[in-house]
Amino acid sequence: MGLGYETLKASNPRLIYASITGFGPSGPYAQRAGMTRGQAMSGLLSVLTDLSNPQPMGISLSDHLTGMMRPMAFWVR
């Protein structure tokens, strides 16, 4: 789409641009999707659904919280 960091930085030099993955950039689970797998591995899926027919949450709570909290990591350093 042409919306990389360099392109967007030209419009706003104070831009915070972050890449967030479910299991981090490296390691054994790095290439795996995080949403439903994260809910299952954390035990959240078993609390919210019937285990005979597990269904992920309607929204990805982890995606929303990560998006809200990620900018704070830059300020904490």
CSV table of C-alpha atoms in Angstrom, one decimal, residues 7 10 12-14 21 30 33 35-36 39-42 44-45 51 55 57 59-60 62 64 66-67 69 71-72:
chain,number,residue,atom,x,y,z
A,7,THR,CA,6.6,7.4,3.7
A,10,ALA,CA,7.6,12.5,5.9
A,12,ASN,CA,4.6,13.3,10.6
A,13,PRO,CA,8.1,13.2,12.0
A,14,ARG,CA,6.8,12.4,15.5
A,21,THR,CA,3.3,-10.0,16.6
A,30,ALA,CA,7.3,-16.5,15.9
A,33,ALA,CA,-0.8,-16.4,14.4
A,35,MET,CA,-5.2,-14.5,18.3
A,36,THR,CA,-7.0,-17.8,18.9
A,39,GLN,CA,-6.5,-17.5,23.9
A,40,ALA,CA,-6.2,-21.3,24.0
A,41,MET,CA,-2.6,-21.3,25.5
A,42,SER,CA,-3.5,-18.8,28.2
A,44,LEU,CA,-9.0,-17.9,28.3
A,45,LEU,CA,-10.7,-20.0,25.7
A,51,LEU,CA,-14.9,-27.1,25.5
A,55,GLN,CA,-15.0,-20.6,19.8
A,57,MET,CA,-13.9,-14.4,21.7
A,59,ILE,CA,-13.1,-9.5,19.6
A,60,SER,CA,-9.5,-10.1,20.1
A,62,SER,CA,-5.2,-9.0,23.2
A,64,HIS,CA,-6.9,-4.2,21.4
A,66,THR,CA,-1.6,-4.4,22.7
A,67,GLY,CA,-2.5,-1.6,20.4
A,69,MET,CA,-0.3,-0.3,25.5
A,71,PRO,CA,3.1,3.3,22.6
A,72,MET,CA,3.7,3.4,26.4
